[in-house]
PDB file of C-alpha atoms in Angstrom:
ATOM      1  CA  MET A   1      17.397  59.382  34.828  1.00 84.00           C
ATOM      2  CA  PRO A   2      17.385  58.043  38.353  1.00 93.00           C
ATOM      3  CA  LEU A   3      20.737  56.820  39.900  1.00 95.00           C
ATOM      4  CA  ALA A   4      21.324  53.096  39.851  1.00 97.00           C
ATOM      5  CA  GLU A   5      22.071  53.166  43.617  1.00 97.00           C
ATOM      6  CA  GLU A   6      18.451  54.329  44.190  1.00 95.00           C
ATOM      7  CA  PHE A   7      17.382  50.752  43.546  1.00 96.00           C
ATOM      8  CA  LYS A   8      17.937  47.685  45.699  1.00 96.00           C
ATOM      9  CA  VAL A   9      18.602  44.331  44.102  1.00 97.00           C
ATOM     10  CA  ARG A  10      19.383  40.732  45.181  1.00 98.00           C
ATOM     11  CA  GLY A  11      22.708  40.502  46.950  1.00 98.00           C
ATOM     12  CA  PRO A  12      25.422  37.907  46.426  1.00 98.00           C
ATOM     13  CA  GLY A  13      23.992  35.701  49.273  1.00 98.00           C
ATOM     14  CA  TYR A  14      20.383  36.177  48.481  1.00 98.00           C
ATOM     15  CA  LEU A  15      19.686  32.561  47.892  1.00 98.00           C
ATOM     16  CA  THR A  16      20.520  31.839  51.595  1.00 98.00           C
ATOM     17  CA  ASP A  17      20.093  35.119  53.408  1.00 98.00           C
ATOM     18  CA  GLY A  18      17.470  36.881  51.437  1.00 97.00           C
ATOM     19  CA  VAL A  19      19.387  40.192  51.675  1.00 98.00           C
ATOM     20  CA  LYS A  20      19.076  42.973  49.054  1.00 97.00           C
ATOM     21  CA  ILE A  21      21.864  45.557  48.415  1.00 98.00           C
ATOM     22  CA  VAL A  22      22.156  48.748  46.519  1.00 98.00           C
ATOM     23  CA  SER A  23      22.652  48.260  42.729  1.00 98.00           C
ATOM     24  CA  LYS A  24      26.006  48.831  41.133  1.00 98.00           C
ATOM     25  CA  PRO A  25      26.075  51.119  38.004  1.00 98.00           C
ATOM     26  CA  TYR A  26      23.807  50.496  35.156  1.00 98.00           C
ATOM     27  CA  ARG A  27      24.929  48.192  32.230  1.00 98.00           C
ATOM     28  CA  PHE A  28      22.916  50.236  29.705  1.00 98.00           C
ATOM     29  CA  THR A  29      22.254  53.918  29.578  1.00 97.00           C
ATOM     30  CA  VAL A  30      18.920  55.376  28.467  1.00 97.00           C
ATOM     31  CA  ALA A  31      19.880  57.316  25.336  1.00 97.00           C
ATOM     32  CA  CYS A  32      16.425  58.720  24.546  1.00 96.00           C
ATOM     33  CA  CYS A  33      12.683  58.148  24.956  1.00 95.00           C
ATOM     34  CA  GLU A  34       9.777  58.532  22.460  1.00 94.00           C
ATOM     35  CA  MET A  35       6.127  59.163  23.449  1.00 92.00           C
ATOM     36  CA  CYS A  36       3.436  59.530  20.770  1.00 93.00           C
ATOM     37  CA  ALA A  37      -0.295  59.327  20.384  1.00 92.00           C
ATOM     38  CA  VAL A  38      -1.407  56.348  18.192  1.00 93.00           C
ATOM     39  CA  GLU A  39      -4.671  55.133  16.686  1.00 91.00           C
ATOM     40  CA  GLU A  40      -3.654  51.499  16.981  1.00 91.00           C
ATOM     41  CA  LYS A  41      -1.061  49.394  18.787  1.00 92.00           C
ATOM     42  CA  ILE A  42       2.355  49.358  17.046  1.00 93.00           C
ATOM     43  CA  ASP A  43       4.498  46.138  17.213  1.00 95.00           C
ATOM     44  CA  HIS A  44       8.298  46.075  16.697  1.00 97.00           C
ATOM     45  CA  ILE A  45       8.502  49.906  16.736  1.00 96.00           C
ATOM     46  CA  ALA A  46      12.267  49.817  16.032  1.00 96.00           C
ATOM     47  CA  ASN A  47      11.507  48.523  12.663  1.00 94.00           C
ATOM     48  CA  TYR A  48       9.759  51.801  11.610  1.00 93.00           C
ATOM     49  CA  LYS A  49      11.429  54.770   9.876  1.00 91.00           C
ATOM     50  CA  HIS A  50      10.602  57.250  12.778  1.00 90.00           C
ATOM     51  CA  SER A  51      12.273  55.016  15.310  1.00 95.00           C
ATOM     52  CA  ALA A  52      15.225  56.781  17.218  1.00 96.00           C
ATOM     53  CA  ILE A  53      17.305  53.684  16.843  1.00 96.00           C
ATOM     54  CA  HIS A  54      18.307  54.772  13.303  1.00 96.00           C
ATOM     55  CA  LYS A  55      19.658  58.107  14.645  1.00 95.00           C
ATOM     56  CA  LEU A  56      21.457  56.319  17.494  1.00 97.00           C
ATOM     57  CA  ARG A  57      23.176  53.940  15.099  1.00 95.00           C
ATOM     58  CA  ARG A  58      24.519  56.886  13.148  1.00 94.00           C
ATOM     59  CA  GLU A  59      25.780  58.680  16.211  1.00 94.00           C
ATOM     60  CA  ASN A  60      27.278  55.683  18.021  1.00 91.00           C
ATOM     61  CA  LYS A  61      29.606  53.595  15.969  1.00 89.00           C
ATOM     62  CA  TYR A  62      30.236  50.494  18.305  1.00 94.00           C
ATOM     63  CA  GLU A  63      33.601  48.898  17.763  1.00 94.00           C
ATOM     64  CA  LYS A  64      33.624  45.090  17.904  1.00 91.00           C
ATOM     65  CA  GLY A  65      34.430  44.008  21.455  1.00 94.00           C
ATOM     66  CA  SER A  66      33.740  47.551  23.027  1.00 97.00           C
ATOM     67  CA  HIS A  67      31.247  45.819  25.354  1.00 97.00           C
ATOM     68  CA  PRO A  68      30.551  42.232  26.350  1.00 97.00           C
ATOM     69  CA  PHE A  69      26.885  41.884  25.175  1.00 98.00           C
ATOM     70  CA  PRO A  70      25.335  40.448  21.954  1.00 97.00           C
ATOM     71  CA  ILE A  71      23.279  43.560  21.333  1.00 98.00           C
ATOM     72  CA  ASP A  72      24.153  47.314  21.360  1.00 98.00           C
ATOM     73  CA  TYR A  73      20.593  48.543  22.185  1.00 98.00           C
ATOM     74  CA  LEU A  74      17.729  47.325  24.383  1.00 98.00           C
ATOM     75  CA  VAL A  75      14.416  48.808  23.293  1.00 98.00           C
ATOM     76  CA  ILE A  76      11.348  48.708  25.669  1.00 98.00           C
ATOM     77  CA  GLN A  77       8.032  49.824  24.346  1.00 97.00           C
ATOM     78  CA  PHE A  78       4.957  50.215  26.674  1.00 94.00           C
ATOM     79  CA  GLN A  79       1.881  49.808  24.456  1.00 95.00           C
ATOM     80  CA  LEU A  80      -0.848  51.888  26.304  1.00 90.00           C
ATOM     81  CA  PRO A  81      -4.304  52.550  24.951  1.00 89.00           C
ATOM     82  CA  GLY A  82      -3.845  55.315  22.418  1.00 90.00           C
ATOM     83  CA  ILE A  83      -0.201  55.855  23.459  1.00 91.00           C
ATOM     84  CA  SER A  84       3.238  54.323  22.593  1.00 94.00           C
ATOM     85  CA  PHE A  85       6.052  54.962  25.001  1.00 94.00           C
ATOM     86  CA  THR A  86       9.484  53.693  23.950  1.00 97.00           C
ATOM     87  CA  MET A  87      12.848  53.729  25.747  1.00 97.00           C
ATOM     88  CA  TYR A  88      16.120  53.230  23.996  1.00 98.00           C
ATOM     89  CA  MET A  89      18.992  51.869  26.086  1.00 98.00           C
ATOM     90  CA  GLN A  90      22.493  51.579  24.682  1.00 98.00           C
ATOM     91  CA  ALA A  91      25.269  49.340  26.109  1.00 98.00           C
ATOM     92  CA  ASN A  92      27.875  51.046  28.122  1.00 98.00           C
ATOM     93  CA  VAL A  93      31.404  50.816  26.516  1.00 97.00           C
ATOM     94  CA  GLY A  94      34.355  49.431  28.456  1.00 97.00           C
ATOM     95  CA  GLN A  95      32.435  47.481  31.037  1.00 97.00           C
ATOM     96  CA  ASN A  96      33.459  44.052  32.386  1.00 97.00           C
ATOM     97  CA  PRO A  97      30.331  42.876  34.312  1.00 97.00           C
ATOM     98  CA  ASN A  98      31.831  39.397  35.090  1.00 97.00           C
ATOM     99  CA  GLU A  99      34.365  41.273  37.294  1.00 97.00           C
ATOM    100  CA  GLU A 100      32.263  44.371  38.271  1.00 97.00           C
ATOM    101  CA  VAL A 101      29.061  42.495  39.069  1.00 97.00           C
ATOM    102  CA  CYS A 102      29.211  38.642  39.184  1.00 97.00           C
ATOM    103  CA  LYS A 103      30.971  35.907  37.189  1.00 97.00           C
ATOM    104  CA  GLY A 104      28.031  34.738  35.207  1.00 98.00           C
ATOM    105  CA  TYR A 105      26.506  38.125  34.170  1.00 98.00           C
ATOM    106  CA  ALA A 106      27.660  38.283  30.505  1.00 98.00           C
ATOM    107  CA  ASP A 107      26.391  34.772  29.946  1.00 98.00           C
ATOM    108  CA  LEU A 108      22.998  35.608  31.661  1.00 98.00           C
ATOM    109  CA  VAL A 109      22.524  38.583  29.247  1.00 98.00           C
ATOM    110  CA  ALA A 110      23.576  36.513  26.251  1.00 98.00           C
ATOM    111  CA  LYS A 111      20.970  33.851  27.303  1.00 98.00           C
ATOM    112  CA  PHE A 112      18.402  36.443  27.787  1.00 98.00           C
ATOM    113  CA  VAL A 113      19.013  38.004  24.338  1.00 98.00           C
ATOM    114  CA  ASN A 114      19.330  34.768  22.347  1.00 97.00           C
ATOM    115  CA  GLY A 115      17.157  32.486  24.399  1.00 96.00           C
ATOM    116  CA  THR A 116      13.489  31.718  24.268  1.00 97.00           C
ATOM    117  CA  ASP A 117      10.625  33.993  24.879  1.00 96.00           C
ATOM    118  CA  ASP A 118       9.697  31.862  27.912  1.00 97.00           C
ATOM    119  CA  PHE A 119      13.174  32.361  29.453  1.00 97.00           C
ATOM    120  CA  ARG A 120      12.878  36.110  28.929  1.00 97.00           C
ATOM    121  CA  ASN A 121       9.354  36.342  30.355  1.00 97.00           C
ATOM    122  CA  SER A 122      10.584  34.327  33.417  1.00 97.00           C
ATOM    123  CA  ARG A 123      13.494  36.701  34.095  1.00 97.00           C
ATOM    124  CA  PHE A 124      12.683  40.285  32.915  1.00 97.00           C
ATOM    125  CA  LYS A 125      11.843  42.365  35.992  1.00 96.00           C
ATOM    126  CA  ILE A 126      10.437  45.816  36.560  1.00 94.00           C
ATOM    127  CA  VAL A 127      11.021  47.923  39.673  1.00 93.00           C
ATOM    128  CA  PRO A 128       8.502  50.756  39.983  1.00 90.00           C
ATOM    129  CA  THR A 129       8.989  53.514  42.461  1.00 88.00           C
ATOM    130  CA  VAL A 130       6.705  56.519  42.941  1.00 84.00           C
ATOM    131  CA  ARG A 131       9.015  59.336  44.174  1.00 82.00           C
ATOM    132  CA  GLU A 132       6.272  61.991  44.225  1.00 76.00           C
ATOM    133  CA  GLY A 133       2.545  61.451  44.162  1.00 70.00           C
ATOM    134  CA  GLY A 134      -0.512  60.928  46.175  1.00 71.00           C
ATOM    135  CA  TRP A 135      -1.147  57.937  48.421  1.00 67.00           C
ATOM    136  CA  MET A 136      -3.613  56.454  46.043  1.00 67.00           C
ATOM    137  CA  VAL A 137      -0.998  56.337  43.192  1.00 70.00           C
ATOM    138  CA  LYS A 138       1.588  54.900  45.547  1.00 68.00           C
ATOM    139  CA  LYS A 139      -0.825  52.200  46.694  1.00 69.00           C
ATOM    140  CA  MET A 140      -1.861  51.214  43.214  1.00 67.00           C
ATOM    141  CA  VAL A 141       1.714  51.256  41.670  1.00 67.00           C
ATOM    142  CA  GLY A 142       3.377  49.710  44.668  1.00 66.00           C
ATOM    143  CA  ALA A 143       7.076  49.379  44.960  1.00 71.00           C
ATOM    144  CA  LYS A 144       7.799  45.613  44.690  1.00 83.00           C
ATOM    145  CA  PRO A 145       9.684  44.208  41.732  1.00 91.00           C
ATOM    146  CA  ALA A 146       7.620  42.139  39.370  1.00 91.00           C
ATOM    147  CA  LEU A 147       8.274  39.800  36.484  1.00 94.00           C
ATOM    148  CA  LEU A 148       6.678  41.665  33.537  1.00 92.00           C
ATOM    149  CA  GLY A 149       6.218  38.672  31.223  1.00 92.00           C
ATOM    150  CA  ARG A 150       4.345  36.753  34.041  1.00 89.00           C
ATOM    151  CA  LYS A 151       1.783  39.607  34.525  1.00 85.00           C
ATOM    152  CA  ILE A 152       1.566  41.185  31.015  1.00 93.00           C
ATOM    153  CA  SER A 153       1.776  40.025  27.435  1.00 94.00           C
ATOM    154  CA  CYS A 154       5.312  40.857  26.184  1.00 96.00           C
ATOM    155  CA  VAL A 155       6.389  40.311  22.543  1.00 97.00           C
ATOM    156  CA  HIS A 156      10.135  40.144  21.695  1.00 97.00           C
ATOM    157  CA  SER A 157      11.632  41.165  18.465  1.00 98.00           C
ATOM    158  CA  LYS A 158      15.331  40.750  17.746  1.00 97.00           C
ATOM    159  CA  GLY A 159      17.333  42.882  15.158  1.00 96.00           C
ATOM    160  CA  GLU A 160      20.892  42.724  14.192  1.00 94.00           C
ATOM    161  CA  ASP A 161      22.052  44.832  17.012  1.00 97.00           C
ATOM    162  CA  TYR A 162      19.047  45.176  19.341  1.00 98.00           C
ATOM    163  CA  LEU A 163      16.337  43.348  21.349  1.00 98.00           C
ATOM    164  CA  GLU A 164      12.941  44.877  21.524  1.00 98.00           C
ATOM    165  CA  ILE A 165      10.442  44.115  24.240  1.00 98.00           C
ATOM    166  CA  ASP A 166       6.829  45.302  23.587  1.00 97.00           C
ATOM    167  CA  VAL A 167       4.769  45.352  26.747  1.00 96.00           C
ATOM    168  CA  ASP A 168       1.046  45.301  25.993  1.00 95.00           C
ATOM    169  CA  ILE A 169      -0.689  47.060  28.902  1.00 90.00           C
ATOM    170  CA  ALA A 170      -4.154  46.266  27.384  1.00 86.00           C
ATOM    171  CA  SER A 171      -3.547  42.533  28.026  1.00 88.00           C
ATOM    172  CA  SER A 172      -3.812  42.820  31.776  1.00 82.00           C
ATOM    173  CA  TYR A 173      -6.963  44.117  33.577  1.00 66.00           C
ATOM    174  CA  VAL A 174      -4.985  44.973  36.657  1.00 71.00           C
ATOM    175  CA  ALA A 175      -2.426  46.956  34.599  1.00 75.00           C
ATOM    176  CA  GLN A 176      -5.206  48.880  32.827  1.00 74.00           C
ATOM    177  CA  LYS A 177      -6.739  49.714  36.240  1.00 68.00           C
ATOM    178  CA  ILE A 178      -3.443  50.994  37.580  1.00 70.00           C
ATOM    179  CA  LEU A 179      -2.840  53.020  34.405  1.00 71.00           C
ATOM    180  CA  GLY A 180      -6.380  54.542  34.676  1.00 67.00           C
ATOM    181  CA  VAL A 181      -5.508  55.905  38.127  1.00 63.00           C
ATOM    182  CA  VAL A 182      -2.002  57.064  37.218  1.00 68.00           C
ATOM    183  CA  GLN A 183      -3.138  58.943  34.043  1.00 68.00           C
ATOM    184  CA  GLY A 184      -5.280  61.231  36.187  1.00 67.00           C
ATOM    185  CA  TYR A 185      -2.223  62.439  38.271  1.00 60.00           C
ATOM    186  CA  CYS A 186       0.474  62.377  35.609  1.00 74.00           C
ATOM    187  CA  LYS A 187       1.089  66.194  35.766  1.00 73.00           C
ATOM    188  CA  THR A 188       1.999  65.942  39.429  1.00 74.00           C
ATOM    189  CA  LEU A 189       3.836  62.660  39.528  1.00 80.00           C
ATOM    190  CA  LYS A 190       7.476  61.582  39.637  1.00 86.00           C
ATOM    191  CA  VAL A 191       7.812  57.807  38.957  1.00 87.00           C
ATOM    192  CA  ASP A 192      10.885  55.667  38.297  1.00 91.00           C
ATOM    193  CA  LEU A 193      10.887  52.519  36.250  1.00 92.00           C
ATOM    194  CA  GLY A 194      13.931  50.325  36.564  1.00 95.00           C
ATOM    195  CA  PHE A 195      14.674  47.049  34.687  1.00 97.00           C
ATOM    196  CA  LEU A 196      16.814  44.174  35.260  1.00 98.00           C
ATOM    197  CA  ILE A 197      17.282  40.363  34.619  1.00 98.00           C
ATOM    198  CA  GLU A 198      16.424  38.369  37.646  1.00 98.00           C
ATOM    199  CA  GLY A 199      19.283  36.378  39.133  1.00 98.00           C
ATOM    200  CA  ARG A 200      18.458  32.857  40.425  1.00 97.00           C
ATOM    201  CA  GLU A 201      21.836  31.174  40.673  1.00 97.00           C
ATOM    202  CA  GLU A 202      24.838  31.908  42.692  1.00 97.00           C
ATOM    203  CA  LYS A 203      26.792  32.814  39.535  1.00 98.00           C
ATOM    204  CA  GLU A 204      24.041  35.249  38.597  1.00 98.00           C
ATOM    205  CA  LEU A 205      24.316  37.273  41.873  1.00 98.00           C
ATOM    206  CA  PRO A 206      24.307  40.000  42.858  1.00 98.00           C
ATOM    207  CA  GLU A 207      21.764  41.372  40.477  1.00 98.00           C
ATOM    208  CA  VAL A 208      22.359  44.790  38.708  1.00 98.00           C
ATOM    209  CA  MET A 209      20.080  47.196  37.061  1.00 98.00           C
ATOM    210  CA  LEU A 210      20.065  47.260  33.293  1.00 98.00           C
ATOM    211  CA  GLY A 211      18.724  50.755  33.192  1.00 98.00           C
ATOM    212  CA  ALA A 212      15.925  53.010  34.317  1.00 97.00           C
ATOM    213  CA  VAL A 213      13.745  55.996  33.389  1.00 95.00           C
ATOM    214  CA  ARG A 214      11.945  58.741  35.297  1.00 92.00           C
ATOM    215  CA  PHE A 215       8.647  60.271  34.457  1.00 86.00           C
ATOM    216  CA  HIS A 216       8.289  63.786  35.840  1.00 85.00           C
ATOM    217  CA  ASN A 217       5.154  65.709  35.428  1.00 77.00           C
ATOM    218  CA  VAL A 218       4.152  64.389  32.058  1.00 78.00           C
ATOM    219  CA  ASP A 219       1.268  66.218  30.183  1.00 77.00           C
ATOM    220  CA  LEU A 220      -0.342  63.402  28.217  1.00 74.00           C
ATOM    221  CA  GLY A 221      -2.435  65.916  26.453  1.00 77.00           C
ATOM    222  CA  ALA A 222       0.604  67.518  24.897  1.00 80.00           C
ATOM    223  CA  ILE A 223       2.137  64.410  23.177  1.00 86.00           C
ATOM    224  CA  PRO A 224       2.399  64.517  19.389  1.00 89.00           C
ATOM    225  CA  LYS A 225       0.385  62.192  17.208  1.00 90.00           C
ATOM    226  CA  LEU A 226       2.368  59.649  15.283  1.00 87.00           C
ATOM    227  CA  ASN A 227       1.785  59.651  11.441  1.00 76.00           C
ATOM    228  CA  LEU A 228       2.092  55.921  10.996  1.00 69.00           C
ATOM    229  CA  GLU A 229       1.704  56.060   7.160  1.00 65.00           C
ATOM    230  CA  ALA A 230       4.759  58.383   6.955  1.00 60.00           C
ATOM    231  CA  SER A 231       6.659  56.071   9.152  1.00 60.00           C
ATOM    232  CA  ALA A 232       6.090  52.858   7.210  1.00 64.00           C
ATOM    233  CA  GLU A 233       8.223  49.854   8.217  1.00 61.00           C
ATOM    234  CA  SER A 234      11.832  50.179   7.225  1.00 58.00           C
ATOM    235  CA  SER A 235      13.958  47.289   5.980  1.00 47.00           C
ATOM    236  CA  GLU A 236      16.360  45.971   8.565  1.00 55.00           C
TER     237      GLU A 236
END
């Protein structure tokens, strides 16, 4: 996992000075990732028996009030053609983001979790960074933050202790084109994907990274195939 300080975010005075600063520590930690070959797109993957969220719940018994957020887990699934890649992030215990980050951060996360899909799509931001890779990949991926829900179809599913965001790469021609280039270089790539909620008001700044994941020399030909029939939907 890359360090939070490797990402730059909007600073406390961004609305007037446009200055970005190094991010403070993550608010969530990536607990695990799943990548599997699939025959068809899977929606709401956390609701299936194979999902790692069930194991995480058994291992992490969150006490009430141990963190300030309305969810314990943030699940992000990238739905690629023939592939499902899912990140499971868990809230860091003992944090006080209203003091450590900005005075309105806990309310911003609560609004993001409990608000409308339109609000989530207007604020959920990805920061891609190619650490190692050819110039073609760096050119295609870029390094600018982007609002995912404004570029790609995102479906949100809320469980009792999590929010899942399913990002459908096939819904965007540009995203598919980028993926087509990246797939050919996966074994030699090191790519970081960071995620955050965009801050647009003074009380929401500075921004801070929710969490991030690093892809390093991934062999797509070696990923296991998911037996969807054996992983029938579980009851929440």
